[in-house]
XYZ file of C-alpha atoms in Angstrom:
398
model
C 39.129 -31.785 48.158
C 38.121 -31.905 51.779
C 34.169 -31.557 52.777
C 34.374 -28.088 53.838
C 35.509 -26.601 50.481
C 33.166 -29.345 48.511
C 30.241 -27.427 50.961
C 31.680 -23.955 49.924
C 31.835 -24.517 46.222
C 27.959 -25.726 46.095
C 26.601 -22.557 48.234
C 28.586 -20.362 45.792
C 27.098 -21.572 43.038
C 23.957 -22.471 44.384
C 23.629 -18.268 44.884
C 25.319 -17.857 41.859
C 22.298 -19.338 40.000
C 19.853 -18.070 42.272
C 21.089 -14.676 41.387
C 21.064 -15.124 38.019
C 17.056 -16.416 37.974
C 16.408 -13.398 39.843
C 18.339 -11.374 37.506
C 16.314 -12.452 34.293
C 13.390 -12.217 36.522
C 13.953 -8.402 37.041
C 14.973 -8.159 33.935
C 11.431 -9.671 31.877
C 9.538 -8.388 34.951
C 10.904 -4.245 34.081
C 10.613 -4.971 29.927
C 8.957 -2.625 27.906
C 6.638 -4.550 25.895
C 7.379 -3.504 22.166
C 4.564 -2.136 20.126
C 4.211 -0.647 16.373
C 2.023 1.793 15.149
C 1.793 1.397 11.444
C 0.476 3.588 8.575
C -1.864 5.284 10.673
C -2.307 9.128 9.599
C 0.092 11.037 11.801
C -2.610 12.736 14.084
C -4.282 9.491 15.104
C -0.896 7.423 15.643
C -0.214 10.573 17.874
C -2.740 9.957 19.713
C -2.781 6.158 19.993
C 0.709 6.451 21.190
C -0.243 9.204 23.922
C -3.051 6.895 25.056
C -0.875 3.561 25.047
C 1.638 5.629 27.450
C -1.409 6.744 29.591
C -2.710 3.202 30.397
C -0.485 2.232 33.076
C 1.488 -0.372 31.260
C 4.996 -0.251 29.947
C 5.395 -0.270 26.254
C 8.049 1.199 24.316
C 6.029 2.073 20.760
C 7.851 2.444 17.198
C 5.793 4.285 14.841
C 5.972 2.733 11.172
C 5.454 5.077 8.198
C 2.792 3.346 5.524
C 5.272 4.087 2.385
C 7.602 1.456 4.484
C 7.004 -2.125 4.043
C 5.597 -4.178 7.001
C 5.264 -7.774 6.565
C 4.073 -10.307 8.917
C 7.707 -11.535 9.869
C 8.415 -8.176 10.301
C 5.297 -7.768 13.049
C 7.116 -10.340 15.134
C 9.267 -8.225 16.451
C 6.468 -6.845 18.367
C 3.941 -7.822 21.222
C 1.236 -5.941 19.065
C 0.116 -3.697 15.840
C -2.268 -0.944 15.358
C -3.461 -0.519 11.882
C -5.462 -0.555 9.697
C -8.179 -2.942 9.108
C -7.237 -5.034 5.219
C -5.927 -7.335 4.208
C -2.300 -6.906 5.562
C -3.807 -6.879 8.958
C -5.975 -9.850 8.738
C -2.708 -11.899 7.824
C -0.863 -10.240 10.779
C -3.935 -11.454 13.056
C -3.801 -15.001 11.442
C -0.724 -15.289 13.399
C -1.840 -13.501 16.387
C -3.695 -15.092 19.218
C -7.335 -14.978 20.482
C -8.632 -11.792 22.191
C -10.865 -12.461 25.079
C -14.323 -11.477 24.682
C -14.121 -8.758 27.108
C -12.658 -6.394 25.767
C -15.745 -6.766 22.683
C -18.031 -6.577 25.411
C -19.218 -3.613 25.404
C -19.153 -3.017 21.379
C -22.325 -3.412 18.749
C -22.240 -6.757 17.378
C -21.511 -6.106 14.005
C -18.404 -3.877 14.798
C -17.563 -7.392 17.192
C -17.406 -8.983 14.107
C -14.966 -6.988 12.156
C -12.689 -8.032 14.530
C -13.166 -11.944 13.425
C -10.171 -13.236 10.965
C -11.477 -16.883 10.247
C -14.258 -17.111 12.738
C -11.568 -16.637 15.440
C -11.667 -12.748 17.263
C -8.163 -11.843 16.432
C -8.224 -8.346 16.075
C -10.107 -5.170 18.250
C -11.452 -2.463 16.215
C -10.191 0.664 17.940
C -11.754 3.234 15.756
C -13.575 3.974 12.611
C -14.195 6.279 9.668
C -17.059 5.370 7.595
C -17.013 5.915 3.306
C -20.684 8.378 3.218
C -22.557 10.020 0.772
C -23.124 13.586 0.704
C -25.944 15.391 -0.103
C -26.900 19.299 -1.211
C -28.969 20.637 2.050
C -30.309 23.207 -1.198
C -32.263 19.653 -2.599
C -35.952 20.462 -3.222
C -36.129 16.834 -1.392
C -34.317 18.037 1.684
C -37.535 18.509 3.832
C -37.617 16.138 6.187
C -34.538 14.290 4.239
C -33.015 11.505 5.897
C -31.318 9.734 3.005
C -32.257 7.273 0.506
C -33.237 4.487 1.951
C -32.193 1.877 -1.548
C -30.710 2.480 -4.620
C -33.965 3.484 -6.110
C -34.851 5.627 -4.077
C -31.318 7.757 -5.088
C -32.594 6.646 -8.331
C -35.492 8.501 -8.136
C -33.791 11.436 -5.923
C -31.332 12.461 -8.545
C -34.211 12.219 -11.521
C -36.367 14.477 -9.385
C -33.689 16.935 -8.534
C -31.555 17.104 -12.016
C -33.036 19.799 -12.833
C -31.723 22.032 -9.927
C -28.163 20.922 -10.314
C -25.609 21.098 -12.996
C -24.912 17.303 -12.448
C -27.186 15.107 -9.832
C -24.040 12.956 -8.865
C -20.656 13.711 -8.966
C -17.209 11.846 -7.943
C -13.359 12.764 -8.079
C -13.131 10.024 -9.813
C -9.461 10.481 -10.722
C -8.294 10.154 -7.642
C -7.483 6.372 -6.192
C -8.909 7.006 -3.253
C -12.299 8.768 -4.289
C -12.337 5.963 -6.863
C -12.028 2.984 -4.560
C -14.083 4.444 -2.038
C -17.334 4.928 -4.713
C -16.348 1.523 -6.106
C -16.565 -0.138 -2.738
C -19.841 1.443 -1.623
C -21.731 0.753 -4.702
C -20.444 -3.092 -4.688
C -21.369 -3.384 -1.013
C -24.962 -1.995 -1.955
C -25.772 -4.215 -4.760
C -23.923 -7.173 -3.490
C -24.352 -7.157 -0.241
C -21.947 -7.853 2.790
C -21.067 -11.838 1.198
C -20.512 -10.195 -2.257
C -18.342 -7.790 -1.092
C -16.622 -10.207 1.084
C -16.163 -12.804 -2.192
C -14.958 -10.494 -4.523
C -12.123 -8.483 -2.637
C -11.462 -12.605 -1.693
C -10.919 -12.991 -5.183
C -9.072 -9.637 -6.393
C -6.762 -10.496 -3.816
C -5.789 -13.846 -5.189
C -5.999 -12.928 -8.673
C -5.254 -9.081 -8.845
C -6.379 -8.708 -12.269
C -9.357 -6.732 -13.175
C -10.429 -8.907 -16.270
C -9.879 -11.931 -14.357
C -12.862 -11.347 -11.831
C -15.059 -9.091 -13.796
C -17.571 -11.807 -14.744
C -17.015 -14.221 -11.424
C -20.209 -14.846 -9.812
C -20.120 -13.730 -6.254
C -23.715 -14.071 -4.911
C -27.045 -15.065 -5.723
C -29.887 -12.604 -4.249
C -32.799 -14.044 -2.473
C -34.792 -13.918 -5.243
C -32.078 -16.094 -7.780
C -29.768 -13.879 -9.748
C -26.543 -14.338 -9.798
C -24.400 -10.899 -9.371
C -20.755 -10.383 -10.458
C -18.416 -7.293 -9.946
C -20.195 -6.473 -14.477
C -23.728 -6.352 -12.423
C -22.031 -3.261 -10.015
C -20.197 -1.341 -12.889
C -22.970 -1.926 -15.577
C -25.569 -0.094 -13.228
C -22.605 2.953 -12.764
C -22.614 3.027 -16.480
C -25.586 3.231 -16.842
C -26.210 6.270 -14.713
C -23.710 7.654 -16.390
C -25.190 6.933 -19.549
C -27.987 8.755 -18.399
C -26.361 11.660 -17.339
C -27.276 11.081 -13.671
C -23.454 11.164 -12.996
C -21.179 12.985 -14.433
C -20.233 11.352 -17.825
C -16.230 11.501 -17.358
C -16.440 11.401 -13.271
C -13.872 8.818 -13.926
C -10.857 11.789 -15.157
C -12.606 14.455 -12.633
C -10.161 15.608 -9.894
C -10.428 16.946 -6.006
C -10.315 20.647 -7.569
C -12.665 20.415 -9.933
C -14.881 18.806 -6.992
C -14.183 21.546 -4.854
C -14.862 24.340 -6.994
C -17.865 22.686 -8.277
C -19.055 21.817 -4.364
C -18.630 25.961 -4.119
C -21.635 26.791 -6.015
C -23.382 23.749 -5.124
C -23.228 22.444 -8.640
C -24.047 18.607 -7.638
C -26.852 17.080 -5.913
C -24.845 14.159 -4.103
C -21.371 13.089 -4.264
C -19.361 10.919 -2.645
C -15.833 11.623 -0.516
C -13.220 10.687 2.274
C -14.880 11.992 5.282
C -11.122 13.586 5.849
C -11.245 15.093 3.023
C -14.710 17.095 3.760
C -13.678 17.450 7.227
C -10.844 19.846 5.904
C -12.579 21.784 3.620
C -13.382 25.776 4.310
C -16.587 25.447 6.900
C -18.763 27.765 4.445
C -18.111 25.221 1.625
C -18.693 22.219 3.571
C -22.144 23.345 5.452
C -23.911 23.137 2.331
C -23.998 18.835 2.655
C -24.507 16.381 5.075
C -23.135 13.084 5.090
C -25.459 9.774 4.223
C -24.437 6.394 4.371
C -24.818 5.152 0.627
C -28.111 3.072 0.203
C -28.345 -0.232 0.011
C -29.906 -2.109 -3.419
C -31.502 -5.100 -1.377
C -32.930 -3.952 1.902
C -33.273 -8.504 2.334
C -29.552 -9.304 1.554
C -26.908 -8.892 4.709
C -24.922 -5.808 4.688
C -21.913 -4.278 6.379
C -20.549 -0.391 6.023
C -17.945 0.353 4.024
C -15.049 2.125 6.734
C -11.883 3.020 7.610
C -11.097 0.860 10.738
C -7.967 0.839 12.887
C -7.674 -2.077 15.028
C -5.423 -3.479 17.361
C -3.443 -7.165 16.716
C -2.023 -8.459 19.845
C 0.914 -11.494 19.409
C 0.934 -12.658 22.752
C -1.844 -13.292 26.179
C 0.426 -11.442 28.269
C -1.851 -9.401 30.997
C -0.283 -6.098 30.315
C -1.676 -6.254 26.806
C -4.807 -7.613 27.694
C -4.977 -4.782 30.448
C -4.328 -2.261 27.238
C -7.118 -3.906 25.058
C -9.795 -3.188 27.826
C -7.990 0.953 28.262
C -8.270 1.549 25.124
C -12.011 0.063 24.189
C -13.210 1.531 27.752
C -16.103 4.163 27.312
C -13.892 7.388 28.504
C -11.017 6.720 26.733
C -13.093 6.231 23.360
C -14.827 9.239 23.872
C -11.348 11.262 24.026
C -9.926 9.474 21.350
C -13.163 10.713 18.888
C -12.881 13.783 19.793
C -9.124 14.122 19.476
C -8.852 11.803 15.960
C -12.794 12.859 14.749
C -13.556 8.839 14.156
C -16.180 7.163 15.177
C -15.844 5.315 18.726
C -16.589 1.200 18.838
C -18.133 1.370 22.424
C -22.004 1.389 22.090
C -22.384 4.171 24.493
C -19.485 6.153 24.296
C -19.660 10.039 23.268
C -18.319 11.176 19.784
C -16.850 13.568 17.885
C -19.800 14.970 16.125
C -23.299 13.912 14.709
C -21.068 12.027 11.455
C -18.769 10.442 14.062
C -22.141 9.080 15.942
C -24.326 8.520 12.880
C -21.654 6.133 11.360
C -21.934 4.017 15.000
C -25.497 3.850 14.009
C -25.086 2.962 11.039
C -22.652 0.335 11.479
C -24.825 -1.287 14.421
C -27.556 -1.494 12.343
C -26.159 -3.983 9.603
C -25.183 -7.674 10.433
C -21.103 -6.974 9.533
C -20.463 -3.830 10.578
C -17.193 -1.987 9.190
C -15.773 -3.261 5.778
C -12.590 -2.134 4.443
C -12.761 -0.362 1.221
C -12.132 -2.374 -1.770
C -8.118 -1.163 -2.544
C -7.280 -1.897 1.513
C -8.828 -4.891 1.718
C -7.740 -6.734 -1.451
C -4.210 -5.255 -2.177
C -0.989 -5.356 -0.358
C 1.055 -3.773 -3.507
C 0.092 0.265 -4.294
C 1.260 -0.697 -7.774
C -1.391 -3.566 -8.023
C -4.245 -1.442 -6.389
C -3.307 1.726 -9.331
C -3.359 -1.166 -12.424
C -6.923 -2.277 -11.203
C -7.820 1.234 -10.701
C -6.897 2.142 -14.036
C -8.397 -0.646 -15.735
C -11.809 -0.366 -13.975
C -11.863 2.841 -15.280
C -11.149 1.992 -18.912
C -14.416 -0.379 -18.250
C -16.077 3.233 -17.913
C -15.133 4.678 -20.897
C -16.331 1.682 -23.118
C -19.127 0.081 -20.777
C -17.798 -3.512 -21.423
């Protein structure tokens, strides 16, 4: 082969691999980045997904019904995840990478630190619903009421006011959700943010209810030791004494409803979507509390319903969508469009609930804590059985 064609054959393929580079180049430089939306209530994954295609980035974005199972092999196929906050997403994040701290920057410090999955920021809270109390406006305490401020002082409430209510306290017990969420914010008040934190720990190792009934979880400042008994003992009790409805554990949403009609209760507590949908007449006559804490000394957090977002690479069009999404106009549109409670410290909100669970969450050390079946339970069937079974505890007391 002569010089000239030995020339010709290197310059061919010399642009032949040029074009190629240039090709992939193209190619990764015009790819949508893939992102999943998963068992988020259909109006807020809406909503996300409207917002993700107004931040200037490309992403093509696969919304993921919650009955369909998502694992964290599965969440590779993606460059992020919006969910919710549990214990799915915390093992999602454990693969993830580190968020810079940025995009927290302009959050409370205790919603920051929801976003920490082993002392490592590995997830940004989005959005959140707190778990509140609600309480009759008819109360002869409601002058000047601004909610218990500790378990005895609801104590004392509910004694004072029994007599101008068929039942002081009342829960829809039967249902899972109304359930968990009254489980989880009486734990977090009696145990405090650590308890809480140990116990859906160990219900998610051992999923049986028997098996961490009596595990000590945390010692209070002043030397007890407190167990998940301590937390259903004192709900027995009040039951006991008629301060909640003795069989609040078979009551349903209907009965609740009808009940909350004739403002028949004093306080109970509910999903904050589940108020937010009833008739306006019905639902005027309570305001939403958060539920009050047992030890005002021990560290606390708020029992919520937090979506966050779990990014799986550093690539700067995600890290461009993490400070969108968390930047004060944007949360203040996404409140008022989903009714949750914005993470940016100044940001507007939905409504007075929307702004009061902010404050409320700024004002302990951990901020948003998922409730108790979320956080603990990857398996609906495992989350029923310990359902079921913590209510048997009710029936019996032991």
């Amino acid at each position: 082969m002569d010089k000239k064609k030995r020339v010709g054959i290197i310059v061919v393929a010399a642009c032949f691999v040029a074009g190629l580079v240039l090709g992939i180049s193209l190619g990764l430089a015009n790819r949508k980045n893939r992102i999943a939306i998963y068992g988020l209530p259909k109006n807020v994954s809406e909503k996300i997904q409207e917002y993700v295609g107004s931040s200037g980035e490309k992403f093509d974005v696969t919304v993921i019904d919650g009955g369909s199972g998502f694992s964290v092999a599965e969440s590779k196929k993606y460059d992020a995840v919006f969910m919710w906050n549990g214990v799915l997403a915390e093992s999602l994040a454990k693969a993830g990478v580190d968020i810079p701290a940025q995009a927290y920057s302009k959050m409370p410090q205790a919603v920051r630190r929801s976003g920490l999955v082993d002392g490592k920021s590995r997830m940004l809270p989005i959005l959140y619903d707190h778990v509140p109390l609600f309480f009759c406006k008819d109360a002869s305490t409601y002058n000047d009421f601004s909610g218990p401020e500790t378990l005895a002082d609801l104590e004392t409430d509910m004694e004072t006011d029994r007599g101008n209510f068929s039942f002081p306290m009342l829960v829809a017990g039967a249902e899972d959700e109304d359930f968990y969420g009254f489980l989880s914010m009486a734990v977090e008040s009696v145990l405090g943010a650590d308890g809480y934190k140990a116990l859906v720990k160990n219900i998610s190792e051992k999923k049986d209810f028997r098996a961490v009934l009596d595990d000590v979880l945390v010692n209070t400042p002043d030397g007890a030791s407190l167990s998940l008994r301590s937390v259903l003992e004192k709900i027995f009790d009040w039951q006991s004494r008629g301060l909640l409805q003795r069989q609040w554990y078979l009551v349903g949403r209907t009965d609740l409803f009808n009940l909350m009609q004739y403002r028949s209760f004093y306080v109970s507590a509910m999903p904050l979507d589940y108020y937010r949908n009833l008739p306006r007449m019905v639902g005027y006559n309570y305001s939403a509390y958060r539920f009050p804490v047992e030890n005002p000394e021990m560290d606390h957090g708020l029992v919520a319903h937090e979506i966050v977002m779990i990014p799986r690479s550093n690539k700067k069009s995600l890290r461009n969508l993490e400070d969108y999404l968390v930047s004060l106009d944007v949360q203040e549109q996404l409140s008022n469009v989903t009714t949750f409670a914005p993470v940016h410290s100044q940001s507007g909100a939905y409504d007075s609930i929307s702004d009061d669970a902010r404050f409320y969450a700024a004002s302990t050390k951990w901020g948003p804590l998922p409730q108790i079946d979320r956080a603990a339970f990857t398996s609906k069937e495992d989350a029923e059985k310990f359902a079921k079974d913590a209510r048997e505890f009710f029936i019996v007391g032991q």
